[in-house]
Amino acid sequence: MSRNKVFEFTRPVNEVPLSYAPGSKEREEVKQKLQELSSRVEEIPLVIGGEKVESGNVGEVRMPHNHGKVIARYQKAGKKEIEMAVEAAREAKHDWERMPWDKRAIIFRKVAAKLSGPFRSTINAATMLGQGKDVYQADIEAACELIDFLNFNSYYLNDIYKDQPESLRTVINQTEYRALEGFIFAVSPFNFTAIGGNLPSAPAMAGNTVLWKPASTAVFSNYLVMRLFEECGLPPGVINFIPGSGSEVGPLVLEQPELAGVHFTGSSEVFRGMWETIGKNIAKYKTYPRIVGETGGKDFVVAHPTADKDEVTTALIRGSFEYQGQKCSAASRAYIAESLWAKMRDGLVETTEGIKVGGVEDFSNYLSAVIDRAAYDKIVGYIEYARKSDEAEIIAGGKYDDSVGYFIRPTLILTTNPKFKTMEEEIFGPVLTIYIYPDEKYEETLHLCNETSEYGLTGSTMAKDRDALNLAEDILTHAAGNYYVNDKPTAAIVGQQPFGGSRASGTNDKAGAMWNMIRWVSPRSIKETLDPPKDYRYPHLEEE
Ligand code: NAD
């Protein structure tokens, strides 16, 4: 292997979603995969040091839209398996961080190429069946976003490594970007297969070794990603796959002295708990762990009197209901000017009532089921709370049925109280709460929007009036880490809208961006003196 080269990755191009239109090749392929994967039960082991490990403690994955059907069984990690994984990560570290970085990155580039090609229908079908996505929602993330994460992260890492200090005639200065000392704990959520793949691979690309705990309801697709990592040449022990109960696995991993970082995406509540545990354990660690977490949201749409009624209606429907509102960025509170509301109310209600909800195998369904029983009960609880309240009225949807799958109709709640419970708390379901404000109170409403919820993830303002847009952008400076103008607040694309929020929404380290990759390296400054002095005395010490 020649080492005499200065290689650089060029800027990648975003992966383009496929159409899945009737008669298309991709539609046929994914339909076949849906049949194939739903006709068997995948047995999912732990993967530790490249070995398939069974703990004997087994969990099940059921289809959200047909909960009688088990599609996978998985082994859950306990204390013994966690210790094995820590040991495997330690053993793999030496060679992995010494591997030429471009060769490490090429492994993940290969994963991206396979996802774009022969593996695309498999990962999409698994995400549809296991996590309840329609084909388009699956393709834009399980395929496209994960491909983009892998391609762009290697490009950003290239930029980071390239950044070198000034040298002098007799001094050579270099910055070496070491991996962190210890292992990274990657903990991923159920709602994006792409995040499952990104949380362990981003630190791994930078030379770290990882313990990856996927969400139990996403373990099916996430295991297929893990297998793909291995097939594309990831050495044993670099990423160790340890599904299990978060509340059991979490504390056991967080007490390990070699914990060097946490790469988390999930709810704010869990993240706060993990941070607290890390705080309590701080004296145990060999290094201060880097803590990166992207968490919940209560994402808003503010519509000015000059906004277009059809554009607002579309932004609300797509932004609030796609993937059953189970995106951290999903619109879940809207502030609409009274005069605009008068023009759009009937159309919004009618469109919402007309949405088709059902199983993921029927491609004409716009929504499917929510992820599991706990999510269903929680969302239904909010709907019933609104139904009983004097301050709210359900103007569309509000119906649900869990006899076959966890189905909840897209629901619109109209409230007279801008601080109503469903305007403030993350529901994570197909529920949008709307507050109508008097046209002349636009500026006050922007302040209200800024102060209503603890989160700061995404939001959008819609208007034709430029001054109104500028005012909103200013007042809402800290209300959203991803802010949209005349658009829905969802669908961030890697390389275009780096994603993440602050306040209770996370550390805002922007997944799939240089900001995130920087957290997984620890720079070492190396100074080499070419002509070292031989006399300790400085000129100023000379007698006059
Ligand atoms: P969750 O917090 O319930 O679970 C996330 C992960 O944490 C899972 O793997 C879970 O098993 C694990 N976990 C649970 N308790 C733990 C503990 N004590 N220690 C360690 N790990 C533990 O979240 P979820 O339901 O999977 O996902 C939905 C949430 O994620 C929503 O709040 C959503 O807003 C958020 N989310 C945020 C982003 C973002 O980029 N900001 C993206 C996707 C999802």
XYZ file of C-alpha atoms and ligand atoms in Angstrom:
588
model
C 0.000 0.000 0.000
C 1.450 3.340 -1.005
C 1.431 5.908 1.773
C 2.887 8.662 -0.415
C -0.180 10.690 -1.091
C -2.163 13.618 0.237
C -5.685 12.486 -0.404
C -8.817 14.566 0.042
C -12.481 13.669 -0.225
C -14.347 16.030 -2.531
C -17.677 17.505 -1.429
C -20.365 14.839 -1.818
C -23.682 15.309 -3.546
C -26.910 14.603 -1.624
C -28.591 11.285 -2.324
C -31.835 11.808 -4.229
C -35.024 10.043 -3.035
C -36.632 7.668 -5.545
C -40.218 8.155 -6.742
C -41.811 4.749 -5.980
C -44.463 5.648 -8.560
C -46.645 2.779 -9.841
C -44.694 0.699 -12.350
C -41.271 1.827 -11.099
C -38.535 -0.717 -10.463
C -37.949 0.534 -6.913
C -41.629 0.065 -6.050
C -41.550 -3.555 -7.144
C -38.322 -4.202 -5.244
C -39.512 -2.753 -1.979
C -42.872 -4.554 -2.227
C -41.032 -7.836 -2.645
C -38.823 -7.060 0.360
C -41.854 -6.187 2.475
C -43.258 -9.610 1.746
C -39.983 -11.367 2.329
C -39.178 -9.665 5.643
C -42.687 -9.918 7.057
C -42.902 -13.641 6.349
C -40.091 -14.497 8.763
C -38.871 -13.657 12.247
C -35.351 -12.219 12.344
C -33.246 -13.512 15.255
C -31.044 -10.660 16.437
C -27.987 -11.342 18.582
C -25.776 -8.877 20.402
C -22.626 -8.191 18.369
C -19.590 -7.881 20.614
C -16.037 -7.949 19.286
C -17.416 -9.191 15.976
C -19.021 -12.224 17.674
C -22.730 -12.971 17.802
C -23.588 -13.186 21.496
C -26.763 -14.457 23.169
C -27.707 -13.335 26.659
C -30.815 -15.500 26.908
C -32.868 -12.429 27.829
C -35.051 -11.983 24.757
C -37.276 -9.136 23.554
C -39.695 -8.932 20.605
C -40.207 -6.414 17.812
C -43.803 -6.105 16.596
C -45.165 -4.209 13.612
C -46.819 -0.998 14.825
C -49.598 -1.304 12.216
C -50.219 -4.977 12.983
C -49.108 -5.601 16.546
C -50.086 -9.245 16.504
C -47.147 -9.873 14.161
C -43.663 -10.355 15.602
C -40.963 -9.606 13.003
C -37.860 -9.959 15.139
C -36.595 -11.258 18.431
C -33.512 -9.707 19.962
C -31.082 -10.497 22.743
C -30.844 -7.914 25.525
C -27.557 -6.915 27.083
C -26.980 -7.274 30.832
C -23.996 -6.523 33.070
C -21.874 -9.375 31.681
C -22.398 -8.411 28.033
C -21.681 -4.749 28.770
C -18.378 -5.641 30.370
C -17.570 -7.815 27.347
C -18.392 -4.912 25.037
C -16.196 -2.478 26.981
C -13.333 -4.986 26.757
C -13.917 -5.503 23.013
C -13.935 -1.740 22.416
C -10.676 -1.417 24.369
C -8.998 -4.207 22.367
C -10.074 -2.860 18.993
C -8.965 0.694 19.758
C -5.219 0.381 19.234
C -5.333 -0.762 15.611
C -8.433 1.188 14.658
C -7.126 4.615 15.643
C -3.856 3.846 13.859
C -5.513 2.824 10.607
C -4.947 5.551 7.942
C -7.979 7.756 8.368
C -9.020 7.665 4.719
C -9.138 3.862 4.888
C -11.395 4.075 7.937
C -13.640 6.514 6.095
C -13.729 4.358 2.952
C -15.375 1.557 4.964
C -18.288 3.921 5.668
C -18.286 5.219 2.089
C -18.774 1.613 1.064
C -21.738 1.296 3.434
C -23.216 4.404 1.757
C -22.696 2.926 -1.704
C -24.456 -0.316 -0.716
C -27.344 1.606 0.837
C -27.720 3.558 -2.367
C -27.657 0.345 -4.429
C -28.472 -3.241 -3.541
C -29.309 -2.695 0.136
C -31.779 0.167 -0.352
C -34.978 -1.851 -0.595
C -33.999 -3.994 2.413
C -33.310 -1.096 4.773
C -36.437 0.717 3.604
C -38.680 -2.328 4.007
C -37.278 -3.052 7.485
C -37.872 0.570 8.529
C -41.416 0.464 7.157
C -42.322 -2.762 8.931
C -40.503 -2.188 12.204
C -40.965 1.546 12.682
C -44.213 2.156 10.764
C -43.011 4.488 7.994
C -44.528 4.853 4.569
C -42.196 4.153 1.654
C -41.321 7.800 1.054
C -40.616 8.542 4.715
C -38.424 5.438 4.864
C -36.495 6.275 1.697
C -35.735 9.896 2.614
C -34.044 8.863 5.822
C -33.155 5.145 6.150
C -31.555 5.367 2.702
C -30.914 9.014 1.715
C -30.125 10.622 5.057
C -27.935 7.763 6.237
C -26.038 7.810 2.930
C -25.555 11.563 3.328
C -24.395 11.224 6.944
C -21.726 8.718 5.930
C -20.524 10.631 2.870
C -20.595 14.121 4.368
C -19.054 13.153 7.707
C -15.943 11.851 5.972
C -15.758 15.102 4.025
C -16.077 17.207 7.190
C -13.488 15.085 8.975
C -11.184 15.737 6.038
C -11.654 19.493 6.629
C -10.959 19.163 10.346
C -7.780 17.120 9.861
C -6.583 19.578 7.229
C -6.598 22.481 9.673
C -2.937 22.896 10.638
C -1.083 25.605 12.521
C 1.618 27.931 11.277
C 5.216 26.664 11.184
C 8.452 28.685 11.283
C 11.852 28.236 9.620
C 13.188 26.356 12.645
C 9.933 25.059 14.159
C 7.458 22.647 12.654
C 4.004 22.772 14.273
C 1.451 20.076 13.660
C -1.989 19.308 15.034
C -2.789 15.679 15.383
C -6.491 14.921 15.780
C -6.506 12.015 18.186
C -9.530 9.859 18.871
C -10.854 10.298 22.416
C -9.249 8.131 25.072
C -11.799 5.485 25.984
C -15.031 4.411 24.300
C -18.111 6.293 23.056
C -21.620 5.327 24.170
C -24.033 5.824 21.245
C -27.714 5.705 22.248
C -30.212 6.060 19.421
C -33.984 6.715 19.184
C -36.695 4.716 17.433
C -37.774 7.242 14.858
C -34.858 7.456 12.399
C -32.852 4.517 11.100
C -30.390 7.131 9.811
C -29.759 8.418 13.335
C -29.253 4.819 14.471
C -26.508 4.464 11.853
C -25.019 7.908 12.398
C -24.593 7.918 16.173
C -22.039 5.079 16.262
C -20.427 5.693 12.856
C -19.597 9.403 13.305
C -17.279 8.832 16.290
C -15.996 5.562 14.795
C -14.905 7.342 11.620
C -12.712 9.586 13.774
C -10.917 6.534 15.241
C -13.081 5.899 18.294
C -14.568 2.600 19.337
C -18.207 2.466 20.313
C -20.913 0.732 22.325
C -24.187 1.210 20.407
C -27.503 0.815 22.167
C -30.335 1.095 19.646
C -33.955 1.774 20.661
C -35.815 -1.500 21.231
C -38.530 -0.613 18.686
C -35.927 0.139 15.980
C -33.697 -2.848 16.614
C -34.756 -4.651 13.422
C -33.551 -2.022 10.918
C -30.643 -1.009 13.158
C -29.318 -4.569 13.254
C -29.350 -4.677 9.450
C -27.242 -1.488 9.463
C -24.865 -3.135 11.948
C -24.530 -6.153 9.661
C -23.826 -3.865 6.729
C -21.035 -2.133 8.686
C -19.473 -5.542 9.234
C -19.944 -6.691 5.635
C -18.229 -3.529 4.412
C -15.118 -4.295 6.449
C -15.578 -2.688 9.862
C -13.116 -4.541 12.105
C -14.476 -6.506 15.098
C -14.984 -4.493 18.272
C -15.058 -1.048 16.626
C -18.838 -0.849 17.004
C -20.423 -3.199 19.519
C -24.177 -3.641 19.178
C -25.854 -3.957 22.567
C -29.651 -3.656 22.477
C -31.577 -3.833 25.741
C -33.611 -1.817 28.173
C -32.304 1.757 28.282
C -32.851 2.133 32.003
C -30.797 -1.031 32.670
C -28.051 -0.709 30.055
C -27.593 3.069 30.483
C -26.453 3.232 34.124
C -24.202 0.161 33.699
C -22.362 1.730 30.762
C -22.205 5.189 32.338
C -20.342 3.873 35.374
C -17.432 2.569 33.266
C -14.193 4.518 33.950
C -13.330 4.441 30.233
C -16.428 6.341 29.114
C -15.026 9.102 26.868
C -18.204 10.398 25.265
C -21.943 10.036 24.834
C -23.629 10.426 21.460
C -27.335 10.514 22.223
C -30.560 11.271 20.403
C -33.881 10.809 22.162
C -36.085 12.498 24.729
C -34.965 15.397 26.893
C -36.009 13.501 30.013
C -33.702 10.543 29.317
C -30.839 12.827 28.318
C -31.118 14.862 31.526
C -31.088 11.625 33.525
C -27.942 10.427 31.723
C -26.203 13.764 32.280
C -27.071 13.556 35.985
C -25.628 10.040 36.200
C -22.461 11.206 34.450
C -22.237 14.082 36.930
C -22.493 11.696 39.870
C -19.818 9.438 38.360
C -17.466 12.232 37.323
C -14.641 11.276 39.698
C -14.615 7.710 38.328
C -13.734 8.625 34.753
C -10.252 8.784 33.259
C -11.286 11.785 31.195
C -14.185 14.266 31.173
C -16.736 12.635 28.867
C -17.887 14.645 25.850
C -21.668 14.804 26.031
C -23.567 15.303 22.790
C -27.351 15.022 22.830
C -30.114 15.983 20.430
C -33.450 15.777 22.206
C -37.128 16.781 22.133
C -38.997 19.603 20.467
C -42.245 21.568 20.485
C -41.956 22.915 17.001
C -43.994 25.869 15.814
C -45.478 27.511 12.746
C -46.357 31.213 12.966
C -48.563 32.436 10.121
C -48.793 36.184 9.455
C -51.989 37.737 7.981
C -50.184 38.050 4.626
C -49.316 34.338 4.372
C -50.836 32.233 1.599
C -53.635 30.000 2.944
C -52.770 27.005 0.745
C -49.070 27.209 1.533
C -49.815 27.332 5.271
C -52.299 24.466 5.025
C -49.759 22.283 3.194
C -46.962 23.160 5.621
C -49.195 22.270 8.577
C -50.407 18.972 7.128
C -46.980 17.797 5.989
C -45.081 19.272 8.907
C -47.398 17.964 11.614
C -48.603 14.613 10.374
C -45.983 12.910 8.197
C -44.638 9.844 9.970
C -47.532 10.286 12.419
C -45.918 13.392 13.907
C -43.094 11.249 15.290
C -40.288 13.498 14.131
C -38.455 15.646 16.627
C -39.013 18.479 14.133
C -42.757 17.896 13.609
C -44.932 21.010 13.845
C -47.112 20.661 16.910
C -48.209 24.204 17.718
C -49.415 26.824 15.274
C -50.141 30.517 15.726
C -52.429 31.722 12.970
C -53.665 35.248 12.308
C -57.425 35.626 12.685
C -58.028 36.943 9.131
C -55.991 34.125 7.575
C -57.748 31.523 9.737
C -61.134 32.652 8.436
C -59.910 31.817 4.900
C -58.217 28.501 5.660
C -60.087 26.776 8.497
C -62.563 24.787 6.395
C -59.923 23.637 3.936
C -57.545 22.532 6.679
C -60.245 20.572 8.493
C -61.484 18.965 5.288
C -57.970 18.006 4.149
C -57.136 16.563 7.557
C -60.328 14.504 7.631
C -59.557 13.216 4.144
C -56.133 11.789 5.017
C -55.865 8.039 4.500
C -54.478 6.104 7.456
C -53.531 2.409 7.387
C -50.846 -0.247 6.960
C -47.500 0.534 5.340
C -47.939 -2.109 2.629
C -50.684 -0.001 0.988
C -48.732 2.859 -0.577
C -51.803 5.095 -0.834
C -51.877 5.569 2.959
C -50.381 8.898 4.028
C -50.151 7.927 7.703
C -49.649 4.642 9.492
C -49.621 3.600 13.147
C -47.669 5.138 16.032
C -44.738 3.159 17.283
C -46.053 1.205 20.296
C -48.561 0.852 23.095
C -46.835 3.392 25.371
C -46.813 6.050 22.627
C -50.446 5.286 21.729
C -51.604 5.640 25.353
C -49.672 8.866 25.825
C -51.051 10.499 22.658
C -54.611 9.359 23.390
C -54.187 10.849 26.876
C -53.464 14.277 25.355
C -56.417 14.013 22.959
C -58.785 13.132 25.797
C -57.365 15.914 27.947
C -58.188 18.395 25.172
C -61.643 16.888 24.615
C -62.552 17.468 28.270
C -61.119 20.963 28.506
C -63.167 24.174 28.296
C -60.195 25.863 26.651
C -59.957 23.514 23.671
C -62.003 21.994 20.902
C -61.092 19.086 18.637
C -61.920 20.298 15.125
C -60.604 17.287 13.163
C -59.613 13.718 13.959
C -59.568 12.807 17.637
C -60.364 9.182 16.798
C -58.146 6.193 17.476
C -58.238 2.406 17.310
C -55.698 -0.097 18.590
C -57.499 -3.317 17.697
C -55.041 -4.244 14.908
C -52.380 -1.550 15.000
C -51.759 1.610 17.007
C -53.756 3.922 14.734
C -54.546 7.511 15.643
C -56.308 9.839 13.190
C -54.505 13.121 12.468
C -55.950 15.533 14.997
C -56.408 19.299 15.120
C -57.005 20.956 18.481
C -58.109 24.585 18.573
C -57.336 26.350 21.836
C -58.181 29.717 23.325
C -55.245 29.473 25.742
C -51.844 29.997 24.084
C -50.227 28.230 27.042
C -52.565 25.249 26.904
C -50.861 21.961 27.867
C -50.766 20.746 24.247
C -49.134 24.038 23.161
C -46.273 23.421 25.599
C -45.490 19.710 25.913
C -44.010 17.337 23.341
C -46.721 14.830 22.357
C -44.846 13.009 19.589
C -47.933 11.984 17.659
C -50.227 13.268 14.871
C -51.666 16.095 16.957
C -51.460 19.795 16.087
C -52.707 22.499 18.443
C -53.715 25.838 16.935
C -54.028 29.215 18.596
C -55.670 32.075 16.692
C -54.247 35.531 17.382
C -55.698 38.956 16.501
C -53.934 40.276 13.362
C -52.635 43.364 15.143
C -50.931 41.261 17.838
C -48.341 39.675 15.529
C -45.322 40.977 17.438
C -46.765 39.968 20.814
C -47.508 36.543 19.385
C -43.882 36.105 18.341
C -42.828 36.818 21.932
C -45.464 34.383 23.146
C -44.152 31.713 20.795
C -40.612 32.308 22.017
C -41.603 31.953 25.665
C -44.169 29.165 25.587
C -42.173 25.957 25.591
C -38.869 24.835 27.111
C -37.623 23.542 23.740
C -35.676 25.251 20.955
C -35.515 22.781 18.077
C -37.399 23.815 14.914
C -39.962 26.355 13.841
C -41.146 28.357 10.890
C -42.716 31.679 10.023
C -44.903 32.171 6.973
C -45.652 35.594 5.464
C -45.443 37.582 2.249
C -44.520 40.754 4.132
C -40.693 41.000 4.317
C -40.686 43.178 7.452
C -42.861 40.636 9.234
C -40.410 37.862 8.329
C -37.421 39.912 9.485
C -39.094 40.726 12.795
C -39.843 37.053 13.414
C -36.299 35.979 12.579
C -35.046 38.419 15.203
C -37.520 37.723 18.021
C -37.255 33.967 17.511
C -33.424 33.919 17.484
C -33.188 31.333 20.263
C -36.517 29.606 19.709
C -35.194 27.188 17.081
C -31.835 25.749 16.012
C -33.436 24.981 12.637
C -35.553 27.892 11.530
C -37.620 27.922 8.337
C -39.119 30.760 6.342
C -42.244 30.028 4.295
C -41.778 26.292 4.715
C -42.693 23.471 7.077
C -40.308 23.013 10.003
C -39.293 19.431 9.080
C -36.955 17.740 6.574
C -33.450 19.011 7.297
C -30.950 17.751 4.729
C -27.351 16.889 5.580
C -24.981 19.452 4.080
C -27.830 21.938 3.577
C -29.521 22.545 6.948
C -27.248 21.154 9.700
C -29.653 19.862 12.334
C -30.034 20.433 16.069
C -31.490 22.733 18.683
C -30.640 24.251 22.024
C -32.564 25.037 25.225
C -34.128 21.699 26.299
C -33.671 20.351 22.753
C -30.033 19.440 23.096
C -26.427 20.510 22.893
C -26.911 21.738 19.302
C -23.850 19.965 17.958
C -25.532 19.673 14.544
C -25.684 16.058 13.371
C -24.019 15.426 10.017
C -21.891 18.573 10.216
C -18.343 19.571 11.104
C -19.659 20.781 14.485
C -20.545 17.248 15.424
C -17.362 15.627 14.106
C -15.245 18.052 16.131
C -16.652 16.517 19.315
C -15.092 13.140 18.506
C -11.493 14.306 18.195
C -9.022 15.498 20.799
C -6.320 17.655 19.218
C -2.662 17.199 20.166
C -0.286 20.053 19.309
C 3.119 18.761 18.278
C 5.990 21.226 18.142
C 9.331 20.105 16.706
C 12.330 22.374 17.032
C 14.801 22.002 14.166
C 17.773 23.827 15.684
C 17.456 23.572 19.481
C 19.387 26.173 21.547
C 22.532 25.026 23.346
C 22.799 27.835 25.908
C 20.153 28.651 28.503
C 21.025 32.391 28.688
C 18.836 34.961 26.906
C 20.440 38.135 25.454
C 18.753 40.385 28.034
C 20.709 38.653 30.780
C 24.014 40.070 29.459
C 25.737 42.727 31.645
C 25.505 46.261 30.134
P -36.232 7.859 24.311
O -35.580 8.951 25.069
O -37.367 7.139 24.943
O -35.140 6.740 23.948
C -33.952 7.056 23.274
C -32.908 6.008 23.586
O -32.531 6.136 24.949
C -33.402 4.576 23.412
O -32.372 3.789 22.867
C -33.699 4.163 24.839
O -33.662 2.777 25.042
C -32.569 4.851 25.565
N -32.743 5.027 27.004
C -33.887 5.093 27.720
N -33.590 5.264 29.033
C -32.244 5.312 29.139
C -31.319 5.487 30.212
N -31.744 5.666 31.455
N -29.998 5.482 29.935
C -29.551 5.337 28.670
N -30.369 5.165 27.618
C -31.700 5.156 27.849
O -36.650 8.467 22.890
P -37.431 7.761 21.708
O -38.851 7.560 22.126
O -36.678 6.607 21.144
O -37.358 8.909 20.609
C -38.224 10.002 20.625
C -37.572 11.212 21.244
O -36.364 11.512 20.557
C -38.422 12.465 21.109
O -38.332 13.210 22.294
C -37.765 13.207 19.950
O -38.013 14.593 19.946
C -36.337 12.873 20.155
N -35.563 13.006 18.918
C -34.770 14.096 18.776
C -34.041 14.272 17.616
C -33.155 15.468 17.434
O -32.337 15.469 16.520
N -33.279 16.488 18.265
C -34.125 13.326 16.596
C -34.928 12.207 16.782
C -35.641 12.059 17.952
